[in-house]
Every structure is written in C-alpha cells, then in structure tokens.
Tab-separated table of C-alpha atoms in Angstrom:
chain	number	residue	atom	x	y	z
A	1	UNK	CA	29.391	33.596	202.990
A	2	UNK	CA	31.265	34.326	199.511
A	3	UNK	CA	31.580	31.879	196.906
A	4	UNK	CA	35.171	30.629	196.508
A	5	UNK	CA	37.017	32.193	193.682
A	6	UNK	CA	37.498	30.037	190.560
A	7	UNK	CA	40.609	27.892	189.966
A	8	UNK	CA	42.791	29.769	187.428
A	9	UNK	CA	43.691	26.787	186.205
A	10	UNK	CA	40.389	25.153	185.596
A	11	UNK	CA	39.090	28.603	183.977
A	12	UNK	CA	41.998	28.335	181.700
A	13	UNK	CA	41.313	24.742	180.850
A	14	UNK	CA	37.757	25.523	180.414
A	15	UNK	CA	38.744	28.239	177.899
A	16	UNK	CA	40.953	25.941	176.153
A	17	UNK	CA	37.940	23.375	175.885
A	18	UNK	CA	35.545	26.071	174.363
A	19	UNK	CA	37.950	27.137	172.069
A	20	UNK	CA	38.948	23.815	170.553
A	21	UNK	CA	34.550	23.015	170.888
A	22	UNK	CA	34.465	26.739	168.994
A	23	UNK	CA	37.504	25.237	166.216
A	24	UNK	CA	35.575	21.910	165.698
A	25	UNK	CA	31.790	24.285	165.218
A	26	UNK	CA	33.861	26.439	162.410
A	27	UNK	CA	35.130	23.517	160.575
A	28	UNK	CA	31.539	21.833	160.311
A	29	UNK	CA	29.283	24.949	159.541
A	30	UNK	CA	32.162	26.449	157.186
A	31	UNK	CA	29.390	26.017	154.257
A	32	UNK	CA	27.335	28.412	155.776
A	33	UNK	CA	29.988	30.717	158.002
A	34	UNK	CA	32.290	31.369	155.269
A	35	UNK	CA	30.356	33.537	152.466
A	36	UNK	CA	28.661	35.360	155.585
A	37	UNK	CA	32.936	36.140	157.089
A	38	UNK	CA	33.210	37.393	153.360
A	39	UNK	CA	30.585	39.367	153.181
A	40	UNK	CA	31.623	40.904	156.627
A	41	UNK	CA	35.299	41.404	155.450
A	42	UNK	CA	33.970	42.896	151.725
A	43	UNK	CA	31.523	45.475	153.869
A	44	UNK	CA	34.763	46.079	156.294
A	45	UNK	CA	36.537	46.851	153.072
A	46	UNK	CA	33.598	49.124	151.323
A	47	UNK	CA	33.043	51.354	154.283
A	48	UNK	CA	36.693	51.693	154.819
A	49	UNK	CA	36.612	52.978	151.287
A	50	UNK	CA	33.882	55.427	151.320
A	51	UNK	CA	35.106	57.114	154.429
A	52	UNK	CA	38.168	57.490	152.239
A	53	UNK	CA	36.009	59.038	149.201
A	54	UNK	CA	34.179	60.972	151.572
A	55	UNK	CA	37.870	62.215	153.156
A	56	UNK	CA	39.735	62.702	150.015
A	57	UNK	CA	37.055	63.554	147.197
A	58	UNK	CA	35.260	67.505	147.485
A	59	UNK	CA	31.331	67.239	147.303
A	60	UNK	CA	31.249	63.760	148.272
A	61	UNK	CA	28.622	63.330	151.152
A	62	UNK	CA	28.205	60.806	153.835
A	63	UNK	CA	25.465	59.717	151.916
A	64	UNK	CA	26.798	59.472	148.765
A	65	UNK	CA	30.025	58.053	149.639
A	66	UNK	CA	29.185	54.231	150.142
A	67	UNK	CA	27.405	53.714	146.739
A	68	UNK	CA	29.913	55.409	145.229
A	69	UNK	CA	32.390	53.090	146.678
A	70	UNK	CA	30.201	50.009	146.121
A	71	UNK	CA	30.372	51.026	142.232
A	72	UNK	CA	33.710	51.534	141.981
A	73	UNK	CA	34.658	47.828	143.633
A	74	UNK	CA	32.144	46.471	141.273
A	75	UNK	CA	33.621	47.833	138.806
A	76	UNK	CA	37.500	47.403	139.962
A	77	UNK	CA	36.972	43.706	140.768
A	78	UNK	CA	35.086	43.967	137.365
A	79	UNK	CA	37.898	44.664	135.475
A	80	UNK	CA	40.730	42.739	136.821
A	81	UNK	CA	38.050	39.738	136.117
A	82	UNK	CA	37.673	40.413	132.653
A	83	UNK	CA	41.105	41.360	131.922
A	84	UNK	CA	42.594	37.805	133.354
A	85	UNK	CA	39.729	35.712	132.186
A	86	UNK	CA	40.385	37.368	128.894
A	87	UNK	CA	44.424	37.238	128.828
A	88	UNK	CA	43.730	33.538	130.303
A	89	UNK	CA	41.845	32.507	126.739
A	90	UNK	CA	44.627	33.560	124.612
A	91	UNK	CA	47.308	32.009	127.354
A	92	UNK	CA	45.277	28.530	126.505
A	93	UNK	CA	46.089	28.932	122.741
A	94	UNK	CA	49.464	29.969	123.153
A	95	UNK	CA	49.907	26.579	125.075
A	96	UNK	CA	49.020	24.685	122.063
A	97	UNK	CA	50.915	26.703	120.238
A	98	UNK	CA	54.131	25.534	122.072
A	99	UNK	CA	53.246	22.169	122.003
A	100	UNK	CA	56.345	21.720	120.171
A	101	UNK	CA	58.719	22.974	122.648
A	102	UNK	CA	57.162	21.201	125.187
A	103	UNK	CA	57.749	18.087	123.588
A	104	UNK	CA	61.568	19.038	123.589
A	105	UNK	CA	61.577	19.985	126.802
A	106	UNK	CA	60.065	16.513	128.041
A	107	UNK	CA	62.853	15.433	126.076
A	108	UNK	CA	65.020	17.044	128.004
A	109	UNK	CA	64.044	16.227	130.997
A	110	UNK	CA	63.345	12.333	130.310
A	111	UNK	CA	67.393	11.939	129.288
A	112	UNK	CA	68.008	13.865	132.858
A	113	UNK	CA	66.159	11.049	134.468
A	114	UNK	CA	66.896	8.148	132.221
A	115	UNK	CA	64.061	7.560	130.257
A	116	UNK	CA	64.971	6.736	126.464
A	117	UNK	CA	61.419	7.300	125.250
A	118	UNK	CA	59.602	10.355	126.520
A	119	UNK	CA	56.090	10.936	126.175
A	120	UNK	CA	54.684	13.319	124.108
A	121	UNK	CA	51.917	16.017	125.351
A	122	UNK	CA	49.193	14.675	123.372
A	123	UNK	CA	50.415	10.942	124.991
A	124	UNK	CA	50.480	12.838	128.739
A	125	UNK	CA	46.878	14.916	128.157
A	126	UNK	CA	45.811	11.238	126.719
A	127	UNK	CA	46.566	9.430	129.585
A	128	UNK	CA	45.201	12.064	131.844
A	129	UNK	CA	41.720	11.775	130.242
A	130	UNK	CA	40.679	15.139	131.424
A	131	UNK	CA	36.904	14.568	130.037
A	132	UNK	CA	36.625	12.187	133.322
A	133	UNK	CA	37.322	15.647	135.996
A	134	UNK	CA	34.948	17.399	133.572
A	135	UNK	CA	31.735	16.436	136.389
A	136	UNK	CA	34.240	17.604	139.357
A	137	UNK	CA	34.926	20.886	137.488
A	138	UNK	CA	31.027	21.523	136.997
A	139	UNK	CA	30.732	20.836	140.561
A	140	UNK	CA	33.209	23.046	141.798
A	141	UNK	CA	32.080	25.816	139.114
A	142	UNK	CA	28.696	25.533	140.947
A	143	UNK	CA	29.828	25.833	144.581
A	144	UNK	CA	32.400	28.632	143.162
A	145	UNK	CA	28.457	30.543	142.546
A	146	UNK	CA	26.492	29.236	144.861
A	147	UNK	CA	28.956	30.880	147.532
A	148	UNK	CA	29.662	34.237	145.575
A	149	UNK	CA	25.636	34.631	145.020
A	150	UNK	CA	25.116	34.126	148.841
A	151	UNK	CA	28.531	36.423	149.645
A	152	UNK	CA	26.188	38.987	147.527
A	153	UNK	CA	23.204	38.318	149.157
A	154	UNK	CA	24.689	38.762	153.113
A	155	UNK	CA	26.846	42.273	151.855
A	156	UNK	CA	23.860	43.371	150.951
A	157	UNK	CA	21.467	42.680	154.219
A	158	UNK	CA	24.419	43.963	156.331
A	159	UNK	CA	25.069	47.334	154.108
A	160	UNK	CA	20.931	47.941	154.215
A	161	UNK	CA	21.011	47.060	158.347
A	162	UNK	CA	24.318	49.175	158.928
A	163	UNK	CA	21.264	51.714	160.193
A	164	UNK	CA	20.217	49.381	162.890
A	165	UNK	CA	23.352	48.429	164.680
A	166	UNK	CA	23.554	51.937	166.416
A	167	UNK	CA	19.646	51.344	167.708
A	168	UNK	CA	20.630	47.860	169.126
A	169	UNK	CA	24.000	49.467	170.787
A	170	UNK	CA	21.814	51.274	172.751
A	171	UNK	CA	19.684	48.040	174.088
A	172	UNK	CA	22.768	45.994	174.514
A	173	UNK	CA	24.996	48.529	176.360
A	174	UNK	CA	22.492	50.696	178.356
A	175	UNK	CA	25.513	52.554	180.079
A	176	UNK	CA	27.357	55.601	178.507
A	177	UNK	CA	30.759	53.766	179.216
A	178	UNK	CA	30.095	50.302	178.048
A	179	UNK	CA	28.991	51.669	174.795
A	180	UNK	CA	31.946	53.709	174.487
A	181	UNK	CA	33.874	50.214	175.565
A	182	UNK	CA	32.280	48.256	172.628
A	183	UNK	CA	32.770	51.391	170.126
A	184	UNK	CA	36.194	51.375	170.908
A	185	UNK	CA	36.656	47.184	170.559
A	186	UNK	CA	35.104	47.597	166.959
A	187	UNK	CA	37.010	50.330	165.722
A	188	UNK	CA	40.310	48.214	166.856
A	189	UNK	CA	39.084	45.505	164.482
A	190	UNK	CA	37.980	47.607	161.452
A	191	UNK	CA	40.812	49.586	161.919
A	192	UNK	CA	42.632	46.029	162.114
A	193	UNK	CA	41.041	44.825	158.888
A	194	UNK	CA	41.898	47.789	157.154
A	195	UNK	CA	45.488	48.156	157.967
A	196	UNK	CA	45.554	44.603	157.009
A	197	UNK	CA	44.204	45.782	153.888
A	198	UNK	CA	46.527	48.423	153.295
A	199	UNK	CA	49.727	46.455	154.121
A	200	UNK	CA	48.677	43.661	151.847
A	201	UNK	CA	48.053	45.847	148.919
A	202	UNK	CA	51.130	47.863	149.292
A	203	UNK	CA	53.813	44.386	149.643
A	204	UNK	CA	51.262	42.912	146.663
A	205	UNK	CA	52.013	46.307	144.178
A	206	UNK	CA	56.281	45.564	145.713
A	207	UNK	CA	56.121	42.066	144.663
A	208	UNK	CA	53.945	42.929	141.258
A	209	UNK	CA	56.086	45.375	139.891
A	210	UNK	CA	59.199	44.060	140.365
A	211	UNK	CA	58.069	40.998	139.216
A	212	UNK	CA	56.410	42.790	136.406
A	213	UNK	CA	59.627	44.421	135.327
A	214	UNK	CA	61.883	41.562	135.682
A	215	UNK	CA	59.432	39.588	133.126
A	216	UNK	CA	59.507	42.276	130.541
A	217	UNK	CA	63.177	42.779	130.926
A	218	UNK	CA	63.612	38.978	129.481
A	219	UNK	CA	60.682	39.330	127.134
A	220	UNK	CA	58.234	36.735	128.498
A	221	UNK	CA	55.102	36.934	127.120
A	222	UNK	CA	51.699	37.787	128.999
A	223	UNK	CA	54.050	40.025	131.671
A	224	UNK	CA	51.615	41.960	132.748
A	225	UNK	CA	49.013	38.828	133.008
A	226	UNK	CA	51.714	36.894	135.493
A	227	UNK	CA	51.697	40.125	137.242
A	228	UNK	CA	48.237	40.495	137.946
A	229	UNK	CA	48.141	37.116	139.252
A	230	UNK	CA	50.788	37.728	141.495
A	231	UNK	CA	49.583	40.532	143.001
A	232	UNK	CA	46.041	38.536	143.613
A	233	UNK	CA	47.890	35.570	145.534
A	234	UNK	CA	49.702	38.193	147.381
A	235	UNK	CA	46.530	38.519	149.000
A	236	UNK	CA	47.075	35.088	150.533
A	237	UNK	CA	49.306	35.459	153.322
A	238	UNK	CA	53.227	34.312	153.643
A	239	UNK	CA	52.541	31.131	151.021
A	240	UNK	CA	50.196	33.189	148.013
A	241	UNK	CA	53.241	34.961	146.882
A	242	UNK	CA	55.336	32.226	146.830
A	243	UNK	CA	53.593	30.154	144.508
A	244	UNK	CA	52.511	33.115	142.102
A	245	UNK	CA	55.504	33.571	141.095
A	246	UNK	CA	57.004	29.798	140.785
A	247	UNK	CA	54.433	30.032	137.251
A	248	UNK	CA	56.623	32.677	135.123
A	249	UNK	CA	60.353	30.725	135.297
A	250	UNK	CA	58.038	27.217	134.617
A	251	UNK	CA	56.589	29.289	131.477
A	252	UNK	CA	59.688	30.647	130.257
A	253	UNK	CA	61.234	26.939	130.509
A	254	UNK	CA	58.127	26.417	127.535
A	255	UNK	CA	58.997	30.133	125.810
A	256	UNK	CA	62.427	30.294	125.328
A	257	UNK	CA	65.116	27.618	123.798
A	258	UNK	CA	67.471	28.138	126.499
A	259	UNK	CA	67.212	28.098	130.459
A	260	UNK	CA	68.953	31.318	131.341
A	261	UNK	CA	65.518	33.538	131.073
A	262	UNK	CA	63.981	31.101	133.601
A	263	UNK	CA	66.830	30.922	135.903
A	264	UNK	CA	67.048	34.536	136.185
A	265	UNK	CA	63.201	34.890	136.773
A	266	UNK	CA	63.171	32.439	139.455
A	267	UNK	CA	66.602	34.233	141.032
A	268	UNK	CA	65.107	37.557	140.555
A	269	UNK	CA	61.225	36.810	142.016
A	270	UNK	CA	61.994	34.492	144.451
A	271	UNK	CA	64.483	36.832	145.663
A	272	UNK	CA	61.421	39.891	145.864
A	273	UNK	CA	59.124	37.866	147.324
A	274	UNK	CA	61.059	36.118	149.975
A	275	UNK	CA	62.473	40.007	150.725
A	276	UNK	CA	59.375	41.846	151.110
A	277	UNK	CA	57.887	39.128	152.759
A	278	UNK	CA	60.376	38.060	155.367
A	279	UNK	CA	61.432	41.567	155.475
A	280	UNK	CA	59.628	44.386	154.994
A	281	UNK	CA	55.692	42.960	155.650
A	282	UNK	CA	56.227	41.346	159.120
A	283	UNK	CA	57.906	44.856	160.595
A	284	UNK	CA	54.468	46.681	158.840
A	285	UNK	CA	52.054	44.122	159.906
A	286	UNK	CA	53.843	43.803	163.572
A	287	UNK	CA	53.630	47.837	163.857
A	288	UNK	CA	50.162	48.208	162.880
A	289	UNK	CA	47.977	45.203	163.508
A	290	UNK	CA	50.341	44.654	166.757
A	291	UNK	CA	50.612	40.560	165.674
A	292	UNK	CA	53.355	38.102	166.614
A	293	UNK	CA	54.757	37.512	162.739
A	294	UNK	CA	54.807	33.566	164.352
A	295	UNK	CA	51.076	33.892	165.116
A	296	UNK	CA	50.352	35.439	161.570
A	297	UNK	CA	51.809	31.787	160.262
A	298	UNK	CA	50.258	29.802	162.879
A	299	UNK	CA	46.738	31.257	162.287
A	300	UNK	CA	47.265	30.869	158.148
A	301	UNK	CA	47.531	27.092	158.859
A	302	UNK	CA	45.415	26.725	161.608
A	303	UNK	CA	42.340	29.041	159.203
A	304	UNK	CA	43.269	27.224	156.075
A	305	UNK	CA	42.393	23.157	157.666
A	306	UNK	CA	39.177	25.000	158.981
A	307	UNK	CA	37.809	26.784	155.778
A	308	UNK	CA	40.386	26.072	153.278
A	309	UNK	CA	40.870	28.943	150.620
A	310	UNK	CA	38.977	31.436	152.328
A	311	UNK	CA	40.525	30.695	155.763
A	312	UNK	CA	44.393	31.509	153.966
A	313	UNK	CA	42.235	34.801	152.712
A	314	UNK	CA	40.696	35.854	155.689
A	315	UNK	CA	43.430	34.491	158.374
A	316	UNK	CA	44.849	37.585	159.658
A	317	UNK	CA	41.663	39.709	159.887
A	318	UNK	CA	39.989	36.789	162.068
A	319	UNK	CA	43.060	36.808	164.391
A	320	UNK	CA	43.139	40.578	165.021
A	321	UNK	CA	39.539	40.452	165.700
A	322	UNK	CA	39.867	37.334	167.900
A	323	UNK	CA	42.784	39.290	169.869
A	324	UNK	CA	40.529	42.537	170.462
A	325	UNK	CA	37.514	40.209	171.680
A	326	UNK	CA	39.783	37.988	173.580
A	327	UNK	CA	41.708	40.948	175.391
A	328	UNK	CA	38.059	42.107	176.666
A	329	UNK	CA	37.929	39.519	178.976
A	330	UNK	CA	39.904	38.663	182.030
A	331	UNK	CA	39.729	35.165	181.659
A	332	UNK	CA	40.666	35.127	177.865
A	333	UNK	CA	43.542	37.964	177.855
A	334	UNK	CA	45.844	36.051	178.495
A	335	UNK	CA	45.463	34.634	175.411
A	336	UNK	CA	45.625	38.474	173.609
A	337	UNK	CA	48.748	38.999	175.083
A	338	UNK	CA	50.146	35.770	173.493
A	339	UNK	CA	48.732	36.297	170.408
A	340	UNK	CA	49.859	40.645	170.184
A	341	UNK	CA	53.440	41.406	169.532
A	342	UNK	CA	54.402	43.805	172.345
A	343	UNK	CA	52.387	42.107	175.096
A	344	UNK	CA	49.631	44.938	174.985
A	345	UNK	CA	47.000	43.849	172.788
A	346	UNK	CA	44.661	46.574	174.016
A	347	UNK	CA	45.019	48.863	171.076
A	348	UNK	CA	46.766	48.713	167.253
A	349	UNK	CA	49.540	50.516	166.678
A	350	UNK	CA	49.427	53.135	164.319
A	351	UNK	CA	47.243	53.772	161.626
A	352	UNK	CA	47.593	53.253	157.657
A	353	UNK	CA	48.819	56.108	155.675
A	354	UNK	CA	45.530	56.833	154.144
A	355	UNK	CA	43.682	58.768	157.118
A	356	UNK	CA	40.189	58.723	157.715
A	357	UNK	CA	37.597	60.496	158.791
A	358	UNK	CA	37.775	58.775	162.171
A	359	UNK	CA	41.501	59.341	162.343
A	360	UNK	CA	41.368	61.462	165.926
A	361	UNK	CA	38.662	58.556	167.601
A	362	UNK	CA	41.221	57.326	170.139
A	363	UNK	CA	41.411	53.825	169.870
A	364	UNK	CA	42.003	53.317	173.813
A	365	UNK	CA	39.276	51.753	175.757
A	366	UNK	CA	37.016	54.280	177.656
A	367	UNK	CA	37.788	52.736	181.116
A	368	UNK	CA	41.572	53.514	180.822
A	369	UNK	CA	40.925	56.758	179.102
A	370	UNK	CA	38.926	57.759	182.530
A	371	UNK	CA	41.427	56.430	184.978
A	372	UNK	CA	44.320	58.321	183.748
A	373	UNK	CA	42.628	61.929	183.255
C-alpha cells in the first residue's frame, strides 16, 4: 500500500520550525555569512552593470564588459568615499569654529527646560571623555577593514569562478527542463536585485536632489556633502532616508542665528522623504519586485536584528531571493504567496528601465510555458 500523505498542518509546522532554525543559524554565523552576502550582492550589481555597458556602449565585448564594470565601480565608490572623507574633515573644523554658537544654542535649550546654569560644549566634551572610547572606535574600524577585506576576497573568487557554474548546473540538473527551471529562478533573483537597486537609486536621487535644492536655497554650508550622505543613506530601506535628512536641520541650528532656516529644512526634507518613501517607492517596488510593502517593512526589522546594518542594507534583496526560492517547492509556496504583492510569486513584474541583453528571456518557469504552448 502507498504511504499515507503527510498532514498539511504537520508539514507547515515543520516548515515554520525549519525557518526558525535557519534564522538562528543566520544570527550565530553572521560574522561569516555577512561578508559573503555582501560579495554576492556586489557580484550581481557588477554583472548587471557589465551587461548595461555591453548593451549601451558600442564596441564593448562581453569579455571586456566585466573588467570595465569593475574599474568603473571602483572609481565611483572610491571617488564618493574620498569626497565624503575630505568634506568630513572640513566639517569637523567648522564645528570648532561654531563653538560659540553651540554654546548659545545650549543656553537657549537650557532656558527652555529651566536650567539656570547651562553647560558649555567644552564641559560636555570633558564629561563624555571621548578618549575612553578610542579603543572601541579602533576595534570598530579594525572590524570594518577586516569585513571589507573578506568581501573583496569573496568577490574576486565569485567573479573568477563564474564560468564553472554552467558546468555545475549541468551536473546538478541533468534534464533540460530542470535546467530551464533553475535558470528561470536565477534570472528572477538577479532581476529582483537589479530592480531593487534601480528603485533605490532613482528614489534616492529624488530625495537627494530635492534636499540639495532646499539646503542651497537657505544657504546651508556643505549642501552637496549633506546631499551625498542622504543619497547613500537612502539605500537603507524606509529608515535610511528619514535619518539622513534629520541631520541638516540640526546643523542649521548651529550655523544660523535664527530658527526659520532649520524649520524650513526640517519641513521640506522630511516632507519630500515621506512622500517619496510612502507614495513613490512602495508603488515602484510593488510593481517591479512584486513584494508586499508590509513584508518589506517586516523584512527590514528581521534582517536588522539578524545581521545589523548589513542586514538592513540587504533586507529587500534577501527577501526577494527567499520568495523566489520558496515559490519553487509545493510545501513552501504558501509562504511565497504571502510575501508577494499580488499572490502570484511565480514571476517578478516589470523590468527596470535600463533593458539588458537578456531582455528577451522569459521569466516564466519552463513548466508553465510548456503547458500553455
């Protein structure tokens, strides 16, 4: 007699327990997995950049597109890092020059809360004793450099071993239909990451451009520096842009003797961020990624707890990858349905505006195409 079918309730309970175990494993192995996840994310980004260069620049072959994409990516990231570091140094020197205004701001705040003798900036710095934190800062810097080194090493090996994945795919999926299913799933994951990058870049540029215009209009110092920081912070979903635009109004309190500049910046920057983040960005993400906006918020909270800042940065790509993988199996498809925006996780909707050479590849699984044909 055939074995009785497994109880659906028991099967779903096993899936939930497996998900809890996987989350615990991700948490405990964060130091090992986060550099690898960042390297894979960068590899997908460079691959997409290379295909765009190959499609848009005449004379760029497939062999030359990847090295050119790597060189341009290093130049862009290096230039942005140098600009931020250089302006951060001048910003620190400006803070020293603004010490009298900081003391005046502290006096006004003290009077509002009923403190008769307000502290000065020098007294606050002395009480904080920043030298006691130098060890923690040095350790954090060492951890950052170590993680960056591992990311680059992983990235180099991933790019170098790309050619072997095709041979491995033939061994893993012996039949043509199975290989087509695997390729379709990979393309959905890759396109999901690229679409996420496109959405975050476009909305980040919107917020940064509007913020720069508002800061330049009121005459805030280092407006371009603040705009670039806001653009970088926008890659952290939902909260990054809100936190980034909160800093310029605080600095406006220090720079200007009156309050209206800070009030205007706070209203304009927060208004733009809330509009883009709550109206434009969810629509773009739900249309292109087929992800429920509430799921994106929950994913941000989950991955932030598991992997910290790295998890917050990668929360949306990791959730897209999880949805696509879960949709491939009958026992976990119900989870993918809940994660999707329209209840059909089989494919991502749309494609980012920069069409790539694989634009003609169907993102529908091979099994469905064979059934409909």
